[in-house]
Short mmCIF file of C-alpha atoms (C1' of nucleotides) in Angstrom, two decimals:
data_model
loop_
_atom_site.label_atom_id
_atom_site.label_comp_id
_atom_site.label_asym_id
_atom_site.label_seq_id
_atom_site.Cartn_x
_atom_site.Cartn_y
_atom_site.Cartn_z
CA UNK A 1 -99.32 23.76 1.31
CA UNK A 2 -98.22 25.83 -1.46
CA UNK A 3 -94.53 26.12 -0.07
CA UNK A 4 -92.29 23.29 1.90
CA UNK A 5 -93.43 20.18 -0.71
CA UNK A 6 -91.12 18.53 -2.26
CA UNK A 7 -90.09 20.74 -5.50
CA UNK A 8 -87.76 19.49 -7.20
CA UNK A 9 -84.46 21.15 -8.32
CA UNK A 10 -85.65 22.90 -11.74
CA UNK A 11 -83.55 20.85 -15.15
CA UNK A 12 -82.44 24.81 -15.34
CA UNK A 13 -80.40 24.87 -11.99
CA UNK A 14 -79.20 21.07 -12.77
CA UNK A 15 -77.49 21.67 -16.23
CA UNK A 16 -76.25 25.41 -14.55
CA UNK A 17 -74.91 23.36 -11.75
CA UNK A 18 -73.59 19.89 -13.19
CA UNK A 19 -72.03 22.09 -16.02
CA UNK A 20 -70.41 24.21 -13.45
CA UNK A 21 -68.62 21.02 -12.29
CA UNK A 22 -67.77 19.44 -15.54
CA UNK A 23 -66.58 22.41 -17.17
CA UNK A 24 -64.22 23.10 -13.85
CA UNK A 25 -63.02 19.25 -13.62
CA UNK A 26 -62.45 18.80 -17.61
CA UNK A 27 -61.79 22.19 -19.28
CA UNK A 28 -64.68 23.60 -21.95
CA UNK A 29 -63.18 22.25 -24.93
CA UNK A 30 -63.36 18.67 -22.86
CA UNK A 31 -67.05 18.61 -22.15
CA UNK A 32 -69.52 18.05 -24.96
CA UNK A 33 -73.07 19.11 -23.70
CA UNK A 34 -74.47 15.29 -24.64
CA UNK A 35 -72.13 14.26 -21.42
CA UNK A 36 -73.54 17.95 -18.84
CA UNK A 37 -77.41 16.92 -20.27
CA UNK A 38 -76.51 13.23 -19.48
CA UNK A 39 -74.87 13.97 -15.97
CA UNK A 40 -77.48 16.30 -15.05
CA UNK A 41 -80.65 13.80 -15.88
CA UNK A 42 -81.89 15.45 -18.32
CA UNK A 43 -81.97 15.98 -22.84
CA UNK A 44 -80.34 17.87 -25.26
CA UNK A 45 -83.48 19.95 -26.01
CA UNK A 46 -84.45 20.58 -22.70
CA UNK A 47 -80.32 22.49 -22.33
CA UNK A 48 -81.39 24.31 -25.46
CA UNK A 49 -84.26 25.85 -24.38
CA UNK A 50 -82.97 27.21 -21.36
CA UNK A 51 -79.46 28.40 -22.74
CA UNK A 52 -79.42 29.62 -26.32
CA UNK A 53 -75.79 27.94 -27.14
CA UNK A 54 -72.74 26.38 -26.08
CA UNK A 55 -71.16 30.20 -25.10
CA UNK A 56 -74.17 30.92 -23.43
CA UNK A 57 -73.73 28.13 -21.37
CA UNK A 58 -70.40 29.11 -20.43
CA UNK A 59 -71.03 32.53 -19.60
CA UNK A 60 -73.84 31.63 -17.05
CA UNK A 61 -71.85 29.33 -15.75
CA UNK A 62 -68.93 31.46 -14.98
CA UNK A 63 -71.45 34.51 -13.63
CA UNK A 64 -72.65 31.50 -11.21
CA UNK A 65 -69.25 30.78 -9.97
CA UNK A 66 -68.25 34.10 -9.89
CA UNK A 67 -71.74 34.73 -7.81
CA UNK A 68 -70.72 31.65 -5.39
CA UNK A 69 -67.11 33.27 -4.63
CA UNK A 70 -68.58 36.43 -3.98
CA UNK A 71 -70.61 34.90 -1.40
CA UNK A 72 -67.91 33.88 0.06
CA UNK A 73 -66.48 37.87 1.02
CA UNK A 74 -69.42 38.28 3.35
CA UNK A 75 -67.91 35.08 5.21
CA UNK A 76 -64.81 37.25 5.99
CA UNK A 77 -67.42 40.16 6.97
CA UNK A 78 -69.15 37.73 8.93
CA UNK A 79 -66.13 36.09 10.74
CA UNK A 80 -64.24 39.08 11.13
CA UNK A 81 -67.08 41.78 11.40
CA UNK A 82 -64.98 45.61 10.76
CA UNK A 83 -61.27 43.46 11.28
CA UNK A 84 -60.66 44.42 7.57
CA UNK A 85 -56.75 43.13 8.39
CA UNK A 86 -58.16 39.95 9.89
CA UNK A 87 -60.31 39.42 7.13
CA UNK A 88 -57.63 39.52 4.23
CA UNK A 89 -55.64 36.89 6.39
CA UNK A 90 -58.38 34.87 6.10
CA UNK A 91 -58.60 35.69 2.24
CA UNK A 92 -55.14 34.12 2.26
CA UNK A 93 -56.00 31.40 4.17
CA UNK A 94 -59.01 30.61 1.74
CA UNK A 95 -56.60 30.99 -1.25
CA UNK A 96 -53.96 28.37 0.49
CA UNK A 97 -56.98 25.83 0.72
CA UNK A 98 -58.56 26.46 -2.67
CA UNK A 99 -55.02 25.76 -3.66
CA UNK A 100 -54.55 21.84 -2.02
CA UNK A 101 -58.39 21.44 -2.19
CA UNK A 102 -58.48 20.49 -5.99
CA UNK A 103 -55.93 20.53 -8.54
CA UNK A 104 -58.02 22.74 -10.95
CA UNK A 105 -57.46 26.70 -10.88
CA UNK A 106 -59.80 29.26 -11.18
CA UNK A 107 -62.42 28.56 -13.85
CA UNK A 108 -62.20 31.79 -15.29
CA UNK A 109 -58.72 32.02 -16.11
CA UNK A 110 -58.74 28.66 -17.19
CA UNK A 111 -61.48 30.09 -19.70
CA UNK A 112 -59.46 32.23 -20.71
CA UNK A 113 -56.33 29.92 -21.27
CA UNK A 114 -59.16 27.95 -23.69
CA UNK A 115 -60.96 30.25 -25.45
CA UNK A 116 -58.09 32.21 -27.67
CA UNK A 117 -60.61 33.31 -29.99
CA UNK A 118 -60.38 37.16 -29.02
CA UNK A 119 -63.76 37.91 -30.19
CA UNK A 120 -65.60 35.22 -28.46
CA UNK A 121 -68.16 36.54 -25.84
CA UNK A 122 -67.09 35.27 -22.47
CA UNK A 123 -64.02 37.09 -22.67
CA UNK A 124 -66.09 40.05 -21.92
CA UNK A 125 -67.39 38.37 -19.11
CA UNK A 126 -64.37 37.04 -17.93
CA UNK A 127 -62.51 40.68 -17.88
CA UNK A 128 -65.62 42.05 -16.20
CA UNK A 129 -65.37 39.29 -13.32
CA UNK A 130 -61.76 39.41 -12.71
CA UNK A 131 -61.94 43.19 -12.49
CA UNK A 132 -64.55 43.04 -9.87
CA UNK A 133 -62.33 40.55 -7.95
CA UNK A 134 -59.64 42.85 -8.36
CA UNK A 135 -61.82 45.98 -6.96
CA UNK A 136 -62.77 43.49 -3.88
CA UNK A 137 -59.08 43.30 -2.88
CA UNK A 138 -57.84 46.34 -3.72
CA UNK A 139 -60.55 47.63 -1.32
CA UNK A 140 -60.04 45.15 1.14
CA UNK A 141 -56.13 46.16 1.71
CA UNK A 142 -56.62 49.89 1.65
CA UNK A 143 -59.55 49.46 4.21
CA UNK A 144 -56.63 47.16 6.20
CA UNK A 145 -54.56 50.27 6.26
CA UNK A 146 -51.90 49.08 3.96
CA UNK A 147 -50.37 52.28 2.24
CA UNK A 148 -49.80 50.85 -1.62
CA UNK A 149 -53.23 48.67 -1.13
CA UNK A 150 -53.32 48.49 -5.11
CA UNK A 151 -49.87 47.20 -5.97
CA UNK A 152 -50.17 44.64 -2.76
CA UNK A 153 -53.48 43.40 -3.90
CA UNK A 154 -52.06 43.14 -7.87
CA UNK A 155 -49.09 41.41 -5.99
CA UNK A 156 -51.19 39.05 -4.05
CA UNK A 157 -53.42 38.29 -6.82
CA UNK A 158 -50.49 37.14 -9.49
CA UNK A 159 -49.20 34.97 -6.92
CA UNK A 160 -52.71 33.35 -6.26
CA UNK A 161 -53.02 33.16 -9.86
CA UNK A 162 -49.52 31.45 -10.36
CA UNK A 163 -50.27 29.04 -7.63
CA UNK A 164 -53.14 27.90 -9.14
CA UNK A 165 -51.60 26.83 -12.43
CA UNK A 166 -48.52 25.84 -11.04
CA UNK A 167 -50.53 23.33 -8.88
CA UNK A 168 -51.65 22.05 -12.51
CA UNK A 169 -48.00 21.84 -13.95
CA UNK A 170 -45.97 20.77 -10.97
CA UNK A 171 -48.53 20.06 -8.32
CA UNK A 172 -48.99 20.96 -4.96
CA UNK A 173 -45.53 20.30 -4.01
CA UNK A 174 -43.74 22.67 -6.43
CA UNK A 175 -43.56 26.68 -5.67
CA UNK A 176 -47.34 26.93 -4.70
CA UNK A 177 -46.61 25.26 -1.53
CA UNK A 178 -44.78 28.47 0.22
CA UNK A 179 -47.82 30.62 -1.51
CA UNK A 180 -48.76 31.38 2.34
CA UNK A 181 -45.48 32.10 3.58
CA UNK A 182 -45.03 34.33 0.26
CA UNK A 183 -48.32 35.85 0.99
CA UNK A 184 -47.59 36.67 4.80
CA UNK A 185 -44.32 38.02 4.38
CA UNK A 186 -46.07 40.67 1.28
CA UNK A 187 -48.69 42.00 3.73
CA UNK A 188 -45.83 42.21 6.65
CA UNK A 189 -43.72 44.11 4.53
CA UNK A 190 -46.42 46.21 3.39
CA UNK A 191 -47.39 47.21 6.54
CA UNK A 192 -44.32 48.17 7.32
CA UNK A 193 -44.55 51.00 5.07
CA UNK A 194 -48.01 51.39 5.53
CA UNK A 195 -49.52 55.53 6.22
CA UNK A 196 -52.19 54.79 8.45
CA UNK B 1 -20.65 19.88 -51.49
CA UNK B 2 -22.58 18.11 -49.70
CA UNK B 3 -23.67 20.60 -47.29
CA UNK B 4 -23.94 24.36 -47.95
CA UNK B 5 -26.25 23.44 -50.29
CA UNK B 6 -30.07 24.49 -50.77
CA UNK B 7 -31.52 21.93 -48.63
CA UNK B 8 -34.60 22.86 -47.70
CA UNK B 9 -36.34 22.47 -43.82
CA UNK B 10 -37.44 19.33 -43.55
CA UNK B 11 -41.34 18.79 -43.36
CA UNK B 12 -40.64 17.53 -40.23
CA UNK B 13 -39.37 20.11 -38.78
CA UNK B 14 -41.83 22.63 -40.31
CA UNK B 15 -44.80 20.92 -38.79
CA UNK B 16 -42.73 21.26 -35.63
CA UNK B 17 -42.43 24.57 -35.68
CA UNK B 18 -45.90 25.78 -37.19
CA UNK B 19 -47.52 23.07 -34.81
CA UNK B 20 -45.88 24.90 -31.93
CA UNK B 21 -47.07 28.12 -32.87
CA UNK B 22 -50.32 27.56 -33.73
CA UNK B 23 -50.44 25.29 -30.63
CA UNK B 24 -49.44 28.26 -28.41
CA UNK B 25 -51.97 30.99 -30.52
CA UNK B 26 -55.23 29.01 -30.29
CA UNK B 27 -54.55 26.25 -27.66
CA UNK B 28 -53.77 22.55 -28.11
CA UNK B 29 -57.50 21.64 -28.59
CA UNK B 30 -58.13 24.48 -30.97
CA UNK B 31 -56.24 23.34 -33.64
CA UNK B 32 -56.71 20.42 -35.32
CA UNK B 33 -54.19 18.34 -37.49
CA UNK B 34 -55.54 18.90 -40.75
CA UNK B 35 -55.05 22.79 -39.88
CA UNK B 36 -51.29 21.96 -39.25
CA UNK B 37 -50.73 20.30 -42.02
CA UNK B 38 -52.06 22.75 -44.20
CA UNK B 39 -50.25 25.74 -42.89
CA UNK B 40 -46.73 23.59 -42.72
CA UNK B 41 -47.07 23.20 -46.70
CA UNK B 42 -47.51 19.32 -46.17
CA UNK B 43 -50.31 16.77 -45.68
CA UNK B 44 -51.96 14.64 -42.85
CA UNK B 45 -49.85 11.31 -44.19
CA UNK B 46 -46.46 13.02 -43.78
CA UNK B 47 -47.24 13.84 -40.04
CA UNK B 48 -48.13 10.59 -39.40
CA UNK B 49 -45.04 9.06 -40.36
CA UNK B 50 -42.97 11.37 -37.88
CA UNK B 51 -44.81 11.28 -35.32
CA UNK B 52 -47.15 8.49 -33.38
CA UNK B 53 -49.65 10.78 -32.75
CA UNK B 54 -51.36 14.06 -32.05
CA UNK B 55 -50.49 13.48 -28.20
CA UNK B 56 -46.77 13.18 -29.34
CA UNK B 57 -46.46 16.10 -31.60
CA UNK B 58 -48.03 18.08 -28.54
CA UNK B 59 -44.98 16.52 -26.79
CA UNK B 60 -42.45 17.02 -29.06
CA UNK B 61 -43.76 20.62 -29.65
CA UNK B 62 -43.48 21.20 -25.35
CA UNK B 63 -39.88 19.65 -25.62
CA UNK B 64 -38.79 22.38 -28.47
CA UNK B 65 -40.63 25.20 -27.13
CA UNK B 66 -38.18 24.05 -23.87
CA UNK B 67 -35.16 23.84 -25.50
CA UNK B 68 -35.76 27.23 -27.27
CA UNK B 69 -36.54 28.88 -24.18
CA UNK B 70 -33.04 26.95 -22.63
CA UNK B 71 -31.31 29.27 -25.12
CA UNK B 72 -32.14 32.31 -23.30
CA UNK B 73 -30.53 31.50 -20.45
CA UNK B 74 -27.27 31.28 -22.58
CA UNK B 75 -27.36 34.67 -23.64
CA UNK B 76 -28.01 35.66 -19.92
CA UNK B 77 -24.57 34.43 -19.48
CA UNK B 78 -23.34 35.73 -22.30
CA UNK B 79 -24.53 39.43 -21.97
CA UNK B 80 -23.42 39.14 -18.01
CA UNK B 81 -20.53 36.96 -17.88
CA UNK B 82 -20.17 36.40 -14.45
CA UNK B 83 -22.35 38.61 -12.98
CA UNK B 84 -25.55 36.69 -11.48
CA UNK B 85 -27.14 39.54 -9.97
CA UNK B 86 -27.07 41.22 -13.67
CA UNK B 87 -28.48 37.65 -15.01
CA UNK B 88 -31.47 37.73 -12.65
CA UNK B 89 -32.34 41.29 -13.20
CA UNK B 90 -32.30 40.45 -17.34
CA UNK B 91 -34.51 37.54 -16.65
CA UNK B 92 -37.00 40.01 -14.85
CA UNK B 93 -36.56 42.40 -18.38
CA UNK B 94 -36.64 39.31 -20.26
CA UNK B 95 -39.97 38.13 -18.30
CA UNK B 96 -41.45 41.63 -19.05
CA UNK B 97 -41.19 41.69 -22.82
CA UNK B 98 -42.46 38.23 -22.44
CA UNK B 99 -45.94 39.56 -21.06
CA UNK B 100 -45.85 42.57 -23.18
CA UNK B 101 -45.13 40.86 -26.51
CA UNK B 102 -48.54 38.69 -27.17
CA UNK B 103 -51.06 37.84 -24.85
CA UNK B 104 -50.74 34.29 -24.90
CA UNK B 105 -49.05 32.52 -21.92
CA UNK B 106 -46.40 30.13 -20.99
CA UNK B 107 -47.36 26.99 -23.24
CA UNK B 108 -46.62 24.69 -20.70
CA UNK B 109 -49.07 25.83 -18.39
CA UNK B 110 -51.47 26.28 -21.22
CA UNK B 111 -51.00 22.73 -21.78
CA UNK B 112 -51.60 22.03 -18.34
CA UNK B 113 -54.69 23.44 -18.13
CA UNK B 114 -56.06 22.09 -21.51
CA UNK B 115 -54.98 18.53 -20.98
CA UNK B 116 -57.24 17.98 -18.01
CA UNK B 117 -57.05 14.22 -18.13
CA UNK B 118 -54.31 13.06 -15.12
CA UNK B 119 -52.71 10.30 -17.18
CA UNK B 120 -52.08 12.59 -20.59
CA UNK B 121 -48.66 11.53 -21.28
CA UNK B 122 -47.72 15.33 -22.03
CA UNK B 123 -48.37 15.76 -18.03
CA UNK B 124 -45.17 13.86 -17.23
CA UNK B 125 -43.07 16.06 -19.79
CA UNK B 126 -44.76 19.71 -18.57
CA UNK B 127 -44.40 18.44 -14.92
CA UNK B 128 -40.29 17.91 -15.88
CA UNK B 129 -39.92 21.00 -18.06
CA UNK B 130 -41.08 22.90 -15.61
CA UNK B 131 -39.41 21.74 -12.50
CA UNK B 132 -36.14 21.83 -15.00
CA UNK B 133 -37.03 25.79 -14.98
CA UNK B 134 -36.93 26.28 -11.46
CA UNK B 135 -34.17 24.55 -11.03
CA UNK B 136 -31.94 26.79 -13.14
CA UNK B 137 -34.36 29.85 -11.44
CA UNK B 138 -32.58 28.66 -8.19
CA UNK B 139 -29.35 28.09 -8.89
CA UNK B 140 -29.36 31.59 -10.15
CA UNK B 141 -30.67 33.01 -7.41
CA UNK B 142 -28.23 31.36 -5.12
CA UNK B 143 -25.29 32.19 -7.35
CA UNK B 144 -26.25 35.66 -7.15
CA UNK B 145 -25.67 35.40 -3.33
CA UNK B 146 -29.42 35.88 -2.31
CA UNK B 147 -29.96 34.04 1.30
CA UNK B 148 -33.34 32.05 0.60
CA UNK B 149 -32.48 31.62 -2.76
CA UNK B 150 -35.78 29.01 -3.19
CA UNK B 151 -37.90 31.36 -1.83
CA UNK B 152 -37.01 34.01 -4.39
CA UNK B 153 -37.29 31.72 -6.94
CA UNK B 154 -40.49 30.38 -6.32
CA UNK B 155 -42.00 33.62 -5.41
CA UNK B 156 -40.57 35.02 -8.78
CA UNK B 157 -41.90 31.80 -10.58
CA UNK B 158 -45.64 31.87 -8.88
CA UNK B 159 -45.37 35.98 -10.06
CA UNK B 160 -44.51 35.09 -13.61
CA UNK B 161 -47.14 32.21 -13.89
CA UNK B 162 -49.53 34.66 -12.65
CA UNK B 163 -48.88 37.74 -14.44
CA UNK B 164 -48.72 35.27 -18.03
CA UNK B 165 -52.04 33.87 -16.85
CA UNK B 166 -53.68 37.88 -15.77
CA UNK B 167 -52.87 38.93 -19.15
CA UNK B 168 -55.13 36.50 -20.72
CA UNK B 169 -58.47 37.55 -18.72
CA UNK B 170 -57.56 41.52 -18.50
CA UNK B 171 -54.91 42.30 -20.52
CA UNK B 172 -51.57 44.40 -20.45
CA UNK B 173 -52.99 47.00 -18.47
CA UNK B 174 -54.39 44.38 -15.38
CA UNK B 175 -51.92 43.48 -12.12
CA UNK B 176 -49.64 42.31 -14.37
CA UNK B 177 -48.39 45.77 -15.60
CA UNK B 178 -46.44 46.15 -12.09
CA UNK B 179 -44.88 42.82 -12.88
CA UNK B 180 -41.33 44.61 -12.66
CA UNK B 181 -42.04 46.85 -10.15
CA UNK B 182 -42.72 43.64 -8.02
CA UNK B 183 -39.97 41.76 -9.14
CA UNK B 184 -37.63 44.30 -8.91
CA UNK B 185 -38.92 45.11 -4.96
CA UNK B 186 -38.73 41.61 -4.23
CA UNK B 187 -34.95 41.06 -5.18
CA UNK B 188 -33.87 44.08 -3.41
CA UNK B 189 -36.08 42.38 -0.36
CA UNK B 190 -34.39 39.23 -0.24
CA UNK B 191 -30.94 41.21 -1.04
CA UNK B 192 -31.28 42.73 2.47
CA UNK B 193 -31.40 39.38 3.98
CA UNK B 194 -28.80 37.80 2.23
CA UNK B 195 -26.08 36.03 4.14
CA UNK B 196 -23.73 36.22 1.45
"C1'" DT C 1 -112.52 18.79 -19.43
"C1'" DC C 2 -109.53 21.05 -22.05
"C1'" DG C 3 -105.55 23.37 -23.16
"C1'" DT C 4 -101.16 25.06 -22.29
"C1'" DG C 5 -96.51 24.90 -21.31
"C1'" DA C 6 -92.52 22.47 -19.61
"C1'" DC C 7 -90.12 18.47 -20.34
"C1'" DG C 8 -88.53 13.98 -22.58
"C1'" DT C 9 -87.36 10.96 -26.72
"C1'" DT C 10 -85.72 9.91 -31.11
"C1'" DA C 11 -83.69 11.00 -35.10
"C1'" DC C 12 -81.04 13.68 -37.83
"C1'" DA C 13 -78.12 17.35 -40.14
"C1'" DG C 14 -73.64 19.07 -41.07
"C1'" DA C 15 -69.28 19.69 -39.69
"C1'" DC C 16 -64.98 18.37 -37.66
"C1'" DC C 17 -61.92 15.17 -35.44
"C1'" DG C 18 -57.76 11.71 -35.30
"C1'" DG C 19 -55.98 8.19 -37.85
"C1'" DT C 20 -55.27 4.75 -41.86
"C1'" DA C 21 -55.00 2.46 -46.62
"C1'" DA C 22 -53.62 2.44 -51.23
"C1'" DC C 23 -51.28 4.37 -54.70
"C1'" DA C 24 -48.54 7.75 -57.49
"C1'" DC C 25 -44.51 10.63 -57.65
"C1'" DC C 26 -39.72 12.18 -57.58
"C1'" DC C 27 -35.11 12.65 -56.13
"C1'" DT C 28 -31.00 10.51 -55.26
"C1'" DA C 29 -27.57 6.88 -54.25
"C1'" DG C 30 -25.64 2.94 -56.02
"C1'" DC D 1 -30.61 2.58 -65.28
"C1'" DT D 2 -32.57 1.10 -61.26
"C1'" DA D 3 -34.13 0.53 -56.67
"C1'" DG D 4 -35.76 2.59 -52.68
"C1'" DG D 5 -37.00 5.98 -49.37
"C1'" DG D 6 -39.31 10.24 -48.51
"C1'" DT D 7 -43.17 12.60 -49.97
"C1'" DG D 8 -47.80 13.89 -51.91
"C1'" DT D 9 -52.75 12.69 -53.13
"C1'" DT D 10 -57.18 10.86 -52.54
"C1'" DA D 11 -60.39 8.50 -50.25
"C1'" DC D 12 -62.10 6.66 -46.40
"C1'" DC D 13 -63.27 4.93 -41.35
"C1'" DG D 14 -65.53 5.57 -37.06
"C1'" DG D 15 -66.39 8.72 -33.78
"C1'" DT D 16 -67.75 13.18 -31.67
"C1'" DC D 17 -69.33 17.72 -31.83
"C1'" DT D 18 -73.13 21.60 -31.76
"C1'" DG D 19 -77.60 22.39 -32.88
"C1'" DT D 20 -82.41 21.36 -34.77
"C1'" DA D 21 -86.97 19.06 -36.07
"C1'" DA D 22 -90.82 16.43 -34.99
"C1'" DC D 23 -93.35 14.20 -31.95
"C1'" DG D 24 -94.86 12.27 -27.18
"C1'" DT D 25 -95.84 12.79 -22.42
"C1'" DC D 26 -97.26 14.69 -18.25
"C1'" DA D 27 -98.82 17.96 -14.74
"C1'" DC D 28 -101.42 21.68 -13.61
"C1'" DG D 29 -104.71 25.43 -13.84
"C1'" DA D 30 -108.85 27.57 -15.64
#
DNA sequence: TCGTGACGTTACAGACCGGTAACACCCTAG
DNA sequence: CTAGGGTGTTACCGGTCTGTAACGTCACGA
């Protein structure tokens, strides 16, 4: 009886996860951590004793998210099992609905946009996270056969990026909304002068 | 002899133009008015009596940083009288230095991002300011005979947003280095399928 | 039963924030 | 000379922020 009772979510995952949100929905700079302990039923001290500071906070938070959208390439794997051209469709279909799903972009970037203070330890984090990303698609369009799979994937990625702060400028009507018909026409045209 | 004189700037218009940049190096919420102030050679008082508020300096700042940028476009014209194609290809140079010169982005978007709240009045300026921008982006693209002159335009504009954004989490040497690669490809895409 | 560790509560420190009141100053126009 | 507007100075308000100290409480395991 050890296993299957009721076990509550740990106040550890709670502030990880209710930060997550409030940190994604109102910036960094707009969420104090009275309002995550608050939201996430729980104190002050009890934040503190799992997360050293504020920054620490924010870095576990953003390895978290990061974690979640990597779980999200073995979908494609999953859905498309050895397709690796099928599978970076779907990438752009997943990138079309992150973009009308909510009008916030992608949390690290935002973090980026909020901490200017070049020192400040997330940046590391934040460089280290977007490389990885970067690695995934790179990979992902050279194992689709496209010839220049790194300039395509730096293409796609800007225009992801751009998207998802011109949702927050102009909204979802402005120039994000032909971000799949952008998108489609790239990997076309790559493939056109594709080697293998 | 009334003008030609000394007259000094204005405190107004020095906390206008150190609020903008120290608004655009360490983000709207990183800088406080007393910091302004300070660095403008003035005091809190003074502010206060030329503008409502923080929220409408931030505006007024956008609005400047706008009509600054609005001069550029001038010397497009005047560097390439006549010639659009040359005017589009010198905003793609002009884009370039912009990414190259410091790592902070467009501060419209960074406002954007940082002003999370829906009803900021600054939303309704950046929203305008920026659909202003890709209106002249258009035009120019159409007057330079390219056939889906919005397309371009947008696809340019989501590139831009992104690359401004990319340099922030990786730096210079990130996607965004083949920013003019891109562009340049991208132009001489939509050139082969002009109608005009 | 006892003790240990995780968690909750209250209070507080120290700093910063946006914004205002009251008053002194100085230049200039009349 | 004088009046007034733009400016500077000081002090202050109420609020929020990160982070800490001291103390209770409760469950669980030996």
């Amino acid at each position: 009886m050890e296993d299957g009772t009721v076990e509550r979510v740990r106040p550890r995952d709670r502030i990880l996860e209710t930060a997550q949100d409030m940190f994604h929905k109102h910036g960094i700079k707009g969420v104090g951590i009275d309002a995550i302990t608050e939201a996430a039923g729980t104190n002050k001290m009890t934040l503190y004793r799992h997360f050293d500071s504020k920054d620490d906070l924010i870095i576990q938070c953003l390895r978290a998210t990061a974690c979640k959208a990597g779980a999200i390439w073995e979908k494609f794997e999953i859905q498309h099992p050895g397709d690796k051209l099928a599978q970076l469709h779907a990438w752009v279909r997943m990138a079309a609905d992150c973009l009308t799903a909510d009008g916030r972009g992608c949390d690290m970037a935002n973090a980026a946009i909020e901490l200017t203070d070049a020192d400040h330890p997330a940046r590391r984090v934040i460089k280290e996270l977007k490389e990885a990303q970067r690695d995934r698609l790179v990979t992902l369009c050279r194992d689709a056969g496209i010839g220049q799979a790194e300039l395509l994937a730096d293409t796609l990625s800007l225009l992801l990026e751009g998207a998802r702060v011109s949702v927050q400028s102009v909204g979802t009507e402005g120039p994000s909304a032909q971000f799949v018909r952008m998108a489609e026409g790239l990997i076309v045209s790559f493939r056109g002068t594709a080697a293998g």
